[in-house]
Structures are given as C-alpha cells and as structure tokens.
Amino acid sequence: MSERVTNWAGNIVFGAQRVHRPGSVAELQEVVARAATARVLGSGHSFNRMADTAGDLISLAGLPRITEISPDRRTVRVDGGIRYGDLVPHLDAAGVALHNLASLPHISVAGAVTTATHGSGERNGNLATAVAAIELIRADGEPVVLRRGEPGFAGAVVGLGALGVVTALTLDLVPAFEIRQYVYDDLTRDALTGNLPAILGAGYSVSLFTDWTGTTFNHAWVKRPDPMPEGPFFGARPADGPRHPVPGLPADNSTQQAGVPGPWHARLPHFRMEFTPSTGAELQSEWMVSRERALEAIDALAGVREKIAPVVQVNEIRTVAADDLWLSMNYRRESVGLHFTWIADTNAVLPAVAAVEEALALLDARPHWGKVYTMDAATVRGRYERFADFAELVAAYDPAGKFRNAWLDDLLGGGR
Ligand SMILES: Cc1cc2nc3c(=O)[nH]c(=O)nc-3n(C[C@H](O)[C@H](O)[C@H](O)COP(=O)(O)OP(=O)(O)OC[C@H]3O[C@@H](n4cnc5c(N)ncnc54)[C@H](O)[C@@H]3O)c2cc1C
C-alpha cells in the first residue's frame, strides 16, 4: 500500500493497495475504469469497514467544489466530495438552508447520505431524504443520473457506496431559518412516563443524553425557532452554563446554547466546525426502533446499564421521521435513534454492543450503517422489506462486483 490511511476514529486501517485523489471527474472516470476493485472514502467518519477495500481507495476531496443553487432557490447541486461545513456558508449567503444537519458539520454530504445519516426532530427525515437527484459513475466508468421518482432512485440514495461513485447530489432547500438551543439538566426516568412524545416533540430537534451512571438523563437539548417558556422542562433544570453532550466535558466545541437565536447551521449540529467534534477518542453505535416503542427501548437499555455504563461516554436518544428510501434505517418507520458514544477500545466495547442488541432483540432494531454493530447480516437483511430489490439494483449497476468489499459481501450474502 502506498500510504497508511485510517478512518477518523483510528479503529480502521484501510487495506487499499493504492489511494487516489482525482482532481476532476474525467480523471475519476479513468481511475474507476482501470480499477479491479474500488471504494470511495468520504471524510472517513464511519466506524466500521464499509469504506475499506483491498484494491483502490478513492478520495473525492480534490474534486472541484460545486455549490450550484437553482434559480428558484429550491435545490442545490453539490459535488461528491464536499463536506456540510464547506457547503453551509454558501447556502447561508443565499438565504437558504438544508432541513437538518447531523451532530457535526465535518462529514461529507455523499458519505452521510449513503449511510442515511441523520440529525434529530420528529418531523425531520434523515439527510438522505433531501436528495432530489444523484449522479453516479458506474463500474464501467459511465455516468448515470437518477432523479426522485425514477425507477431505482429510492434504492440508490442510501446506496452504501455499492452502486458506484457519487459525483454529485442535488439537495432540496428551504428558506434559511433561525434556531435557539436550550439545555436542561437532570431529566428523570419518571418524567418520561406519559410525557415522552411531548418531550421529544418539544422542539424542531430534541436530544436526550445519559451516561447511564443512573437512570436520570443528564441533559435534554431542545432546538427550536421560538423561545422556550421560562423555568423547568418536565422537571429538568435549565443548565447554568454551556454543556458538552458528554457529561462533565468542557463545552468549547459545542454550538451556542442558552436560547441565543442563531442561524440553522450554527445551532442544529451539536459541534462546531472549527473544533474536533464530539470527544475525538471514541467509537459509536446507533440503533433505530419504532418511535411508539421508545420508552420500552429506553427501559431495555436501563436493564443492561451495568454493562453499558463502564464503556459509554454518552447515550443520545433522538428522533427521525419515516421515509421511503429502501435501505434507510427509517424506512416506513417513525423512528427513535439510540446512539452511543463509546470509549475508544473495541475489545471493551463489543460486549456492550452485543448486550444492547440482545436487550433490543424484540424491538426490530436497525443498526446505523456507518457505526459499530455485531448483529449478523441475515438479521440485518431481514429488517429491510426492500433488501432483495436493493441487492438486484447493486447487481445491475455493478455486475462484476467492482465496488464490493468484504463488508458488502457479508451484508449482501449469497456470493456474487
Ligand atoms: C464524531 C462523529 C459524529 C457523528 N454524528 C452522527 C450523527 O449525528 N448522525 C448520524 O447519523 N451519524 C453520525 N456519525 C456517523 C457519520 O455521519 C456516518 O458514518 C457518515 O457516513 C460519515 O460520512 P463520511 O463522509 O465520513 O463517510 P465515510 O465514512 O468516508 O464513508 C461511508 C460510506 O460512504 C461511502 N462513500 C463516501 N463517499 C462516497 C461517494 N462519493 N460515492 C460513493 N460512496 C461514497 C464509503 O465508501 C463508505 O461506504 C458521526 C460520526 C462521527 C465520527
């Protein structure tokens, strides 16, 4: 291998023979056409081997940046290597916005979309739901454009990098908006009884955080356009200063709180672009379950908190709206996400991951594609009604398996 490349977390060293950074789409097409096996590396923020390859690893970071806002300001066309943090200033300057963002702006748009990355908000679809068109380079080096509503589109958007190289995406826009972020300390388990839908629906985006040292949630974060009423939030106290999602950590990298209004892109993520996001030394997992079973899921996690607490930095509960994208973790399901920021120790964390999956066994949980899970591939396949259609789409786009890797082979099952 020409150079040592790891993911952001450092738990994956990619096994590629060659690393390419094409400077144009034409150069990229040549790289793809020549490669026997290839994968694209986005910003490397996934925690498993989904981006790995034994062949050619292709970074699109060197492609010319595209931020073409349509004349009616309803969509923006972006290149396949751009990060949200690079895109949002252009949108802001034009008075437009994306409907939501993940907890951090550092991730590439194409990498986030292909794993159905999401923020929070009961009416907010994941970031892939903003995609109106997708432009791909197929295994033979030929370009393809798929628009919303066309056959295969709903399978291609959350495509796990399996259909080809995403060179551009067109995303839906909304008018720019302001958001205020409020943080409350110590939301008790009892406060959730009968109130969980109201708590999770109290803002445009709501997250609950616990380190499972007890059953009380350390923080509730509420992001909304209008001011919150003064005083406690379902018994939780307004925070007396800025907070980091991980209890006790300094809040320097967190976005502005205390209800100060600010632009959407400076409040919806928890973390600021100019700092290392989250803790910087971590692994992550997340499972999606049906929102109507949210309390059952939280209590199932409480039942294994002795296994979780020693290796978790924080567990975040958030919501995502249902969609129609075949491999979205939110496919036809109003969802609650159970996200874990673990310590950066795979061997210590894996037993806790397995304990969480066992606790959620009856809840039909769907693991986040880009994070750590131990669920076997057959079980994962069984959680997606359209999985067989997705496998057919992959075979049609990439018959020789150029974009396959060990992770995809395992997921798709049944050989090539
Ligand atoms: C600190 C931190 C916070 C996070 N917060 C959230 C969160 O709030 N919500 C959430 O849902 N997730 C979150 N994640 C997970 C992260 O959003 C996903 O793993 C996402 O896929 C990362 O995007 P990336 O560009 O780094 O993709 P990578 O990890 O580089 O790649 C992911 C997959 O996309 C493929 N890919 C990337 N670009 C292309 C392309 N142009 N064409 C074809 N395939 C491509 C890769 O081959 C790979 O299979 C977080 C991760 C970190 C490290």
PDB file of C-alpha atoms in Angstrom, residues 25 28 40-43 58-67 77-83 107-114 134-136 165-170:
ATOM      1  CA  VAL A  25     -14.455  13.840 -12.845  1.00  0.00           C
ATOM      2  CA  LEU A  28     -12.005   9.869 -11.612  1.00  0.00           C
ATOM      3  CA  VAL A  40     -14.743   5.718  -2.178  1.00  0.00           C
ATOM      4  CA  LEU A  41     -13.598   7.267   1.073  1.00  0.00           C
ATOM      5  CA  GLY A  42     -15.720  10.229   2.168  1.00  0.00           C
ATOM      6  CA  SER A  43     -14.487  12.105   5.217  1.00  0.00           C
ATOM      7  CA  ILE A  58     -10.651   6.916  -3.971  1.00  0.00           C
ATOM      8  CA  SER A  59     -10.986  10.223  -2.131  1.00  0.00           C
ATOM      9  CA  LEU A  60     -13.089  12.905  -3.824  1.00  0.00           C
ATOM     10  CA  ALA A  61     -11.749  15.674  -1.573  1.00  0.00           C
ATOM     11  CA  GLY A  62      -9.714  17.038  -4.504  1.00  0.00           C
ATOM     12  CA  LEU A  63     -12.630  17.352  -6.952  1.00  0.00           C
ATOM     13  CA  PRO A  64     -13.608  20.917  -7.819  1.00  0.00           C
ATOM     14  CA  ARG A  65     -16.223  22.107  -5.301  1.00  0.00           C
ATOM     15  CA  ILE A  66     -19.720  22.602  -6.734  1.00  0.00           C
ATOM     16  CA  THR A  67     -22.399  24.632  -4.919  1.00  0.00           C
ATOM     17  CA  ARG A  77     -26.268  20.756  -6.700  1.00  0.00           C
ATOM     18  CA  VAL A  78     -23.097  19.752  -4.855  1.00  0.00           C
ATOM     19  CA  ASP A  79     -20.067  17.651  -5.745  1.00  0.00           C
ATOM     20  CA  GLY A  80     -19.433  14.195  -4.312  1.00  0.00           C
ATOM     21  CA  GLY A  81     -16.583  15.261  -2.031  1.00  0.00           C
ATOM     22  CA  ILE A  82     -17.952  18.380  -0.344  1.00  0.00           C
ATOM     23  CA  ARG A  83     -18.485  18.462   3.433  1.00  0.00           C
ATOM     24  CA  ILE A 107     -18.777  14.854   7.301  1.00  0.00           C
ATOM     25  CA  SER A 108     -19.032  14.639   3.516  1.00  0.00           C
ATOM     26  CA  VAL A 109     -22.517  15.022   2.067  1.00  0.00           C
ATOM     27  CA  ALA A 110     -22.194  11.923  -0.150  1.00  0.00           C
ATOM     28  CA  GLY A 111     -20.832   9.763   2.684  1.00  0.00           C
ATOM     29  CA  ALA A 112     -23.579  10.921   5.045  1.00  0.00           C
ATOM     30  CA  VAL A 113     -26.347  10.388   2.508  1.00  0.00           C
ATOM     31  CA  THR A 114     -25.200   6.878   1.573  1.00  0.00           C
ATOM     32  CA  ILE A 134     -27.978  11.568  -7.634  1.00  0.00           C
ATOM     33  CA  GLU A 135     -25.145  11.462 -10.184  1.00  0.00           C
ATOM     34  CA  LEU A 136     -23.001   8.327 -10.240  1.00  0.00           C
ATOM     35  CA  VAL A 165     -19.065   6.683  -7.186  1.00  0.00           C
ATOM     36  CA  VAL A 166     -21.426   9.526  -6.316  1.00  0.00           C
ATOM     37  CA  THR A 167     -20.004  12.527  -8.162  1.00  0.00           C
ATOM     38  CA  ALA A 168     -22.834  14.978  -7.445  1.00  0.00           C
ATOM     39  CA  LEU A 169     -26.077  15.279  -5.493  1.00  0.00           C
ATOM     40  CA  THR A 170     -28.965  17.700  -5.822  1.00  0.00           C
TER      41      THR A 170
END
